[in-house]
mmCIF file of C-alpha atoms in Angstrom:
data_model
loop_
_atom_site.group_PDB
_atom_site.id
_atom_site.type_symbol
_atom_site.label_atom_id
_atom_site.label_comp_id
_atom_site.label_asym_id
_atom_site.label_seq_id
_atom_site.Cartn_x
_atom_site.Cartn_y
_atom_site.Cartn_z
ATOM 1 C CA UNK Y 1 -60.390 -59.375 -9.714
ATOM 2 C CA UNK Y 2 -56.979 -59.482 -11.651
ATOM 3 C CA UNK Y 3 -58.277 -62.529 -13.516
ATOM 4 C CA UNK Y 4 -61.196 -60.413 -14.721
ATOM 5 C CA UNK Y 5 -58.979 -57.352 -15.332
ATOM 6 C CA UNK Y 6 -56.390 -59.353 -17.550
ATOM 7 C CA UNK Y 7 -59.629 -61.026 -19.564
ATOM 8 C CA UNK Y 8 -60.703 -57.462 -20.359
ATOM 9 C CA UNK Y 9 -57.658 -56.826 -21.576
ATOM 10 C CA UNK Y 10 -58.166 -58.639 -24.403
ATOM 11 C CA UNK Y 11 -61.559 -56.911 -26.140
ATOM 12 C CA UNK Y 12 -61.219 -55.719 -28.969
ATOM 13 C CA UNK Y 13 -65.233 -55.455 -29.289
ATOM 14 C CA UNK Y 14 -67.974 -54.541 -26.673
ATOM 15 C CA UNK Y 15 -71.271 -56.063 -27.913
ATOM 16 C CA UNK Y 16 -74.107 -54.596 -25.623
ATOM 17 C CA UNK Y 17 -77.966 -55.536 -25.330
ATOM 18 C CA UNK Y 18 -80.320 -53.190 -25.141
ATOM 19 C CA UNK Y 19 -83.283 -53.479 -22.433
ATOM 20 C CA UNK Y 20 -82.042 -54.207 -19.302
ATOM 21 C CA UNK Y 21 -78.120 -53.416 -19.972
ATOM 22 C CA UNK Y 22 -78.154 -49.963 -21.513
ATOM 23 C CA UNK Y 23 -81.976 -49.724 -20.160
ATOM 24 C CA UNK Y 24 -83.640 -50.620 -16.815
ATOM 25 C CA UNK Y 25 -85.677 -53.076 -19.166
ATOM 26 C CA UNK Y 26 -89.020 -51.190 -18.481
ATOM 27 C CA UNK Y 27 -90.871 -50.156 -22.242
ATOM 28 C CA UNK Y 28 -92.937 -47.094 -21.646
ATOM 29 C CA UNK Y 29 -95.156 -45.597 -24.060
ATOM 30 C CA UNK Y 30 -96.956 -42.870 -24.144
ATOM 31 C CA UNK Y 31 -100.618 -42.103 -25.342
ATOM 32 C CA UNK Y 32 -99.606 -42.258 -28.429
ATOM 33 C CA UNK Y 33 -98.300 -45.369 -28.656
ATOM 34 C CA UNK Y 34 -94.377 -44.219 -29.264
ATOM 35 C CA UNK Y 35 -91.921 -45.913 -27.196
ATOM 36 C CA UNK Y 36 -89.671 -44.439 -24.274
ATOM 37 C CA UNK Y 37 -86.368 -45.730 -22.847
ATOM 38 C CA UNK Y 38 -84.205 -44.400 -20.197
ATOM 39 C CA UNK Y 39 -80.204 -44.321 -20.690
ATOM 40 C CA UNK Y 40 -77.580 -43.583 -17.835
ATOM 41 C CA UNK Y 41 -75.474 -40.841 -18.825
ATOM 42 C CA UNK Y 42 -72.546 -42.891 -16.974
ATOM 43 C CA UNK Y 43 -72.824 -45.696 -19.728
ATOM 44 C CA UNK Y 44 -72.758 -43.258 -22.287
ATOM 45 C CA UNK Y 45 -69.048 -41.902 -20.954
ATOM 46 C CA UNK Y 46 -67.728 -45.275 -20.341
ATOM 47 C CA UNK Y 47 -68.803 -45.735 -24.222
ATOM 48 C CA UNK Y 48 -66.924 -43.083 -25.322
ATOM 49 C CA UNK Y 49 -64.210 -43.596 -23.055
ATOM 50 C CA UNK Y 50 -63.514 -46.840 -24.788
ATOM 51 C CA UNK Y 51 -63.488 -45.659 -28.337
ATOM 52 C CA UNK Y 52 -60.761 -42.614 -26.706
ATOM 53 C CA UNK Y 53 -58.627 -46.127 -26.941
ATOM 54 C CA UNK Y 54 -59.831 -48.004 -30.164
ATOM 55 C CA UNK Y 55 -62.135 -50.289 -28.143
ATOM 56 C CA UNK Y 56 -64.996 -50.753 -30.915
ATOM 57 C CA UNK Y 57 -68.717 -50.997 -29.308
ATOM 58 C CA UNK Y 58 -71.909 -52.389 -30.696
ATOM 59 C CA UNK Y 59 -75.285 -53.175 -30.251
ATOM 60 C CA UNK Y 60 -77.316 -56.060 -30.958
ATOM 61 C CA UNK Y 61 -81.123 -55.732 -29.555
ATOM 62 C CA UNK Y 62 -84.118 -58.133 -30.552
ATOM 63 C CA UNK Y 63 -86.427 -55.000 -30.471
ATOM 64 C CA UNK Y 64 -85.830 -52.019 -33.268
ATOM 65 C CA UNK Y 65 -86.469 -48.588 -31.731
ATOM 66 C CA UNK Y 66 -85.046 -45.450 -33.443
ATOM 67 C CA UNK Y 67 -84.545 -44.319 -29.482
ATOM 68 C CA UNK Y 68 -81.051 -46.942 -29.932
ATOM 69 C CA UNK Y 69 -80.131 -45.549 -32.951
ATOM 70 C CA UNK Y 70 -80.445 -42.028 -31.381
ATOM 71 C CA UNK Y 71 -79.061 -43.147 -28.351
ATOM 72 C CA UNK Y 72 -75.986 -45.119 -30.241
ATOM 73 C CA UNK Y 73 -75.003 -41.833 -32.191
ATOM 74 C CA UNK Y 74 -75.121 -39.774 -29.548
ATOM 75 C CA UNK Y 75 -72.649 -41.900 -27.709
ATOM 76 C CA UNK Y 76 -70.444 -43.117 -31.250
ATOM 77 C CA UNK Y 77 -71.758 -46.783 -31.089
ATOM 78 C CA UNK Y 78 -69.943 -48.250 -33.985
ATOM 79 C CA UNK Y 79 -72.284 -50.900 -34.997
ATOM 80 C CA UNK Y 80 -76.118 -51.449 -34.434
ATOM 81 C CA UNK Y 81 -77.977 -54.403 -35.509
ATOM 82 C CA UNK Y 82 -81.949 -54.255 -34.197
ATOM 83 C CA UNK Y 83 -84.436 -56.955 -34.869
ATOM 84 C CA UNK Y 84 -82.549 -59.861 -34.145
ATOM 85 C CA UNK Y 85 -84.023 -62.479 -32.188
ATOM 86 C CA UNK Y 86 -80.831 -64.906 -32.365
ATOM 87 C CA UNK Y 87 -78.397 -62.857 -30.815
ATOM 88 C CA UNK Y 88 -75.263 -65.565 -31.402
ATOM 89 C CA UNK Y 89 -76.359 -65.707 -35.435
ATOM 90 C CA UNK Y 90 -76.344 -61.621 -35.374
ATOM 91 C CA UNK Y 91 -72.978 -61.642 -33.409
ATOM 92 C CA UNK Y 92 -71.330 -63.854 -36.134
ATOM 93 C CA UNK Y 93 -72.757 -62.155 -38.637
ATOM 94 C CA UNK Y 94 -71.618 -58.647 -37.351
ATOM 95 C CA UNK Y 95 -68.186 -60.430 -37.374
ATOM 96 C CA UNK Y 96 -68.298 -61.649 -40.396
ATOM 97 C CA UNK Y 97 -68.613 -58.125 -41.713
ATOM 98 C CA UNK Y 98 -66.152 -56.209 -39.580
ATOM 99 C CA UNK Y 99 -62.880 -55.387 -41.966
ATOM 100 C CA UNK Y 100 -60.302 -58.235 -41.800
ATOM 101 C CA UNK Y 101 -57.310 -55.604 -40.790
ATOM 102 C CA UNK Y 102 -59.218 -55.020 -37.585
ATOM 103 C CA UNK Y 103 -58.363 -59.175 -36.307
ATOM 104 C CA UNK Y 104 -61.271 -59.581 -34.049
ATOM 105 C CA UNK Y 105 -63.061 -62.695 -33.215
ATOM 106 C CA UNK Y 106 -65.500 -64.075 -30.895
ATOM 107 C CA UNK Y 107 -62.870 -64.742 -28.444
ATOM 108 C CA UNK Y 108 -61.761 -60.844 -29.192
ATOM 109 C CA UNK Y 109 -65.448 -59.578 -27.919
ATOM 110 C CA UNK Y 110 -67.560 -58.781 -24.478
ATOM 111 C CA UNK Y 111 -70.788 -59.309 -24.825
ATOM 112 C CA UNK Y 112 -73.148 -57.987 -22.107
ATOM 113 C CA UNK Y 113 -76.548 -58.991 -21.798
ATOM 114 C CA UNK Y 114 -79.259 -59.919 -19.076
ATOM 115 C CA UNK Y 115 -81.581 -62.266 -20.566
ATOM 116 C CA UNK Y 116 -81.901 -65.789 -22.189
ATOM 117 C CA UNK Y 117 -81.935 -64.939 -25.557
ATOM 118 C CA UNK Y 118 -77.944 -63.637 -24.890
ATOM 119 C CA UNK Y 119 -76.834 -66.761 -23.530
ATOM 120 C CA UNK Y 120 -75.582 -68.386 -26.339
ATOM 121 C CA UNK Y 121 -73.543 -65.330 -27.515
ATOM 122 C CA UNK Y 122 -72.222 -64.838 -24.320
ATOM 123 C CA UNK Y 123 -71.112 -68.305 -24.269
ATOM 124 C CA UNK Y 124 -69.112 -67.583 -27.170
ATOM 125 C CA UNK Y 125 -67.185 -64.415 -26.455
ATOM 126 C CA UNK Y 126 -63.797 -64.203 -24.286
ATOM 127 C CA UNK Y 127 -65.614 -61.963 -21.978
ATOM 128 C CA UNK Y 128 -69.307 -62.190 -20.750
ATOM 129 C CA UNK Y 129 -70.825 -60.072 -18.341
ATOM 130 C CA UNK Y 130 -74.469 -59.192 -16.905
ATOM 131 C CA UNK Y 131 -76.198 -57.343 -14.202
ATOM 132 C CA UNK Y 132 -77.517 -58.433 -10.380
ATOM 133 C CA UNK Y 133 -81.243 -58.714 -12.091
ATOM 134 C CA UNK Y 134 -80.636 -60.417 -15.152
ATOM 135 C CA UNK Y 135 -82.224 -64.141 -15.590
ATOM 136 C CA UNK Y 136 -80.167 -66.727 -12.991
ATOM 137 C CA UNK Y 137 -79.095 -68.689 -16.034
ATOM 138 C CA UNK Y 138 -77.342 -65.606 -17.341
ATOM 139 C CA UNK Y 139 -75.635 -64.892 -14.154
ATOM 140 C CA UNK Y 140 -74.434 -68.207 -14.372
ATOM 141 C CA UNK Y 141 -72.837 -67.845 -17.112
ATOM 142 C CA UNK Y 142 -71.595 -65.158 -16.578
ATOM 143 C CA UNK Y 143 -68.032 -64.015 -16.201
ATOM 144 C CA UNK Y 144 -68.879 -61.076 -13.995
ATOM 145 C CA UNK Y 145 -72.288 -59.517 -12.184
ATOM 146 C CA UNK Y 146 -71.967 -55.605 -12.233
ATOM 147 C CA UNK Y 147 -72.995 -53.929 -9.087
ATOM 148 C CA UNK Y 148 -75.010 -51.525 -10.790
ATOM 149 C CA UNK Y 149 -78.525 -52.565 -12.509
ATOM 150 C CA UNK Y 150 -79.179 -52.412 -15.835
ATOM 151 C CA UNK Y 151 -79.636 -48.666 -17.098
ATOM 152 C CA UNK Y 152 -78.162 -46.781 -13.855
ATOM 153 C CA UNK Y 153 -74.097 -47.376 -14.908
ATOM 154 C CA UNK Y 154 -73.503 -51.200 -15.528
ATOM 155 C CA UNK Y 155 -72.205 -50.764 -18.649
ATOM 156 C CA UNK Y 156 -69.912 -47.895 -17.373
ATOM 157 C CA UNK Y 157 -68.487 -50.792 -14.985
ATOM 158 C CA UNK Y 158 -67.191 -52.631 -17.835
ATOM 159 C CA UNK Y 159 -65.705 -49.863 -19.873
ATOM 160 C CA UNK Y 160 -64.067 -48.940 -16.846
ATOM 161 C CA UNK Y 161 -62.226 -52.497 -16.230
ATOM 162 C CA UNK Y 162 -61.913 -52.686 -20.080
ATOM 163 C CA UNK Y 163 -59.804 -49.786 -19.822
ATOM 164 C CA UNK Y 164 -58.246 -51.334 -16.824
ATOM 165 C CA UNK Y 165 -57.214 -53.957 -18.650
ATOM 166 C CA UNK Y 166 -55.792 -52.634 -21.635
ATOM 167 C CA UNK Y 167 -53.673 -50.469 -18.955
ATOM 168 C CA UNK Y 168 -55.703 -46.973 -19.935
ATOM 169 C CA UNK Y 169 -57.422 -46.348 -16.893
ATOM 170 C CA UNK Y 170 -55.094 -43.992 -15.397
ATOM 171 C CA UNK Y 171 -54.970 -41.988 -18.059
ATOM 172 C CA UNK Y 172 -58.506 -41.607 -18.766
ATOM 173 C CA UNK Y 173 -59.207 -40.409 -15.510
ATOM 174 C CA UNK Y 174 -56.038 -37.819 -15.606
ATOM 175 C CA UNK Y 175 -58.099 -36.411 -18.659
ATOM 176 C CA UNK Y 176 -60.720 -35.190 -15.814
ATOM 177 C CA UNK Y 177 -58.827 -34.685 -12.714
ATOM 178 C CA UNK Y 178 -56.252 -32.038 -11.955
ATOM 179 C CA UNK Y 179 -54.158 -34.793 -10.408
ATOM 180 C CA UNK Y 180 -50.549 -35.734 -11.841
ATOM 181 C CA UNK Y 181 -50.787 -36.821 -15.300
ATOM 182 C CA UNK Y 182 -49.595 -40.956 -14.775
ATOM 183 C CA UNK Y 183 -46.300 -42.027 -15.996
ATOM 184 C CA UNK Y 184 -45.584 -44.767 -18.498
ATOM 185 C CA UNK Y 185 -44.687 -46.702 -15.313
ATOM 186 C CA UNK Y 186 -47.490 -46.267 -13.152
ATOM 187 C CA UNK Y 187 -50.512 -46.772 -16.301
ATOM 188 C CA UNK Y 188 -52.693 -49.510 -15.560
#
């Protein structure tokens, strides 16, 4: 687990699928025809959490649903890209754009995803991570397997060993606890 906690340590950038990470992966629609998605409210903190700490987030989804861009403002995603098929081409591209002062790179990024088209962006990043019921080629490829499913707080899992990582976990917490604010000393 400390291997794990010191590779968090270094994103700079949590790049997040959509279905089946920040969903359970199921597409409802109604009688209408409009789509419906379900997103854990534990994600959402963990989200936040990490921008508390200038940990930048973003999505990249082969689907385009104005549910994510909802759903990403609501939680301040700072970048979205929808409609992208090739999720390693849209990762380098999203790079490519990010501001030069901000020094981030592939090896800089988590990327979380569960199916086959993340693969090859996963196997790019410093940090990749999936869920129990993603595709068995993801998990093995995979520097960690939440506990949690898609949608129901897997993404909260890796905000909270980002934050581990970057030694902020402590203090996050002490922002909802009535416990003893941490020291310099004991942050971790």
């Amino acid at each position: 687990m400390q291997d794990l906690i010191k590779k968090a340590g270094q994103v700079k950038l949590l790049v997040l699928d959509v279905d089946g990470i920040l969903s359970n992966g199921q597409i409802i629609y109604d009688a209408n025809g409009v789509e419906t998605k379900e997103f854990s409210v534990h994600d959402g903190v963990g989200i936040k959490s990490l921008a508390r700490y200038g940990i930048l987030t973003a999505i990249i989804t082969g689907r385009i649903s104005p549910m994510v861009d909802k759903r990403a403002i609501e939680i301040g995603v700072d970048y979205v890209v929808q409609g992208r098929d090739d999720k390693l081409i849209a990762l380098n591209e999203l790079l490519s754009t990010l501001d030069p002062a901000l020094n981030i790179t592939a090896a800089d990024c988590a990327y979380m995803g569960d199916d086959l088209p993340d693969i090859k962006a996963m196997q790019t990043v410093g940090f990749a991570a999936t869920v129990p019921n993603a595709h068995a080629e993801v998990i093995k490829r995979s520097d960690m397997v939440t506990t949690r499913a898609g949608g129901t707080g897997a993404v909260r899992e890796i905000c909270d060993l980002i934050l581990k990582g970057h030694g902020h976990y402590k203090d996050f917490i002490a922002h909802y606890t009535l416990d003893e604010a941490p020291t310099q000393d004991t942050l971790s």
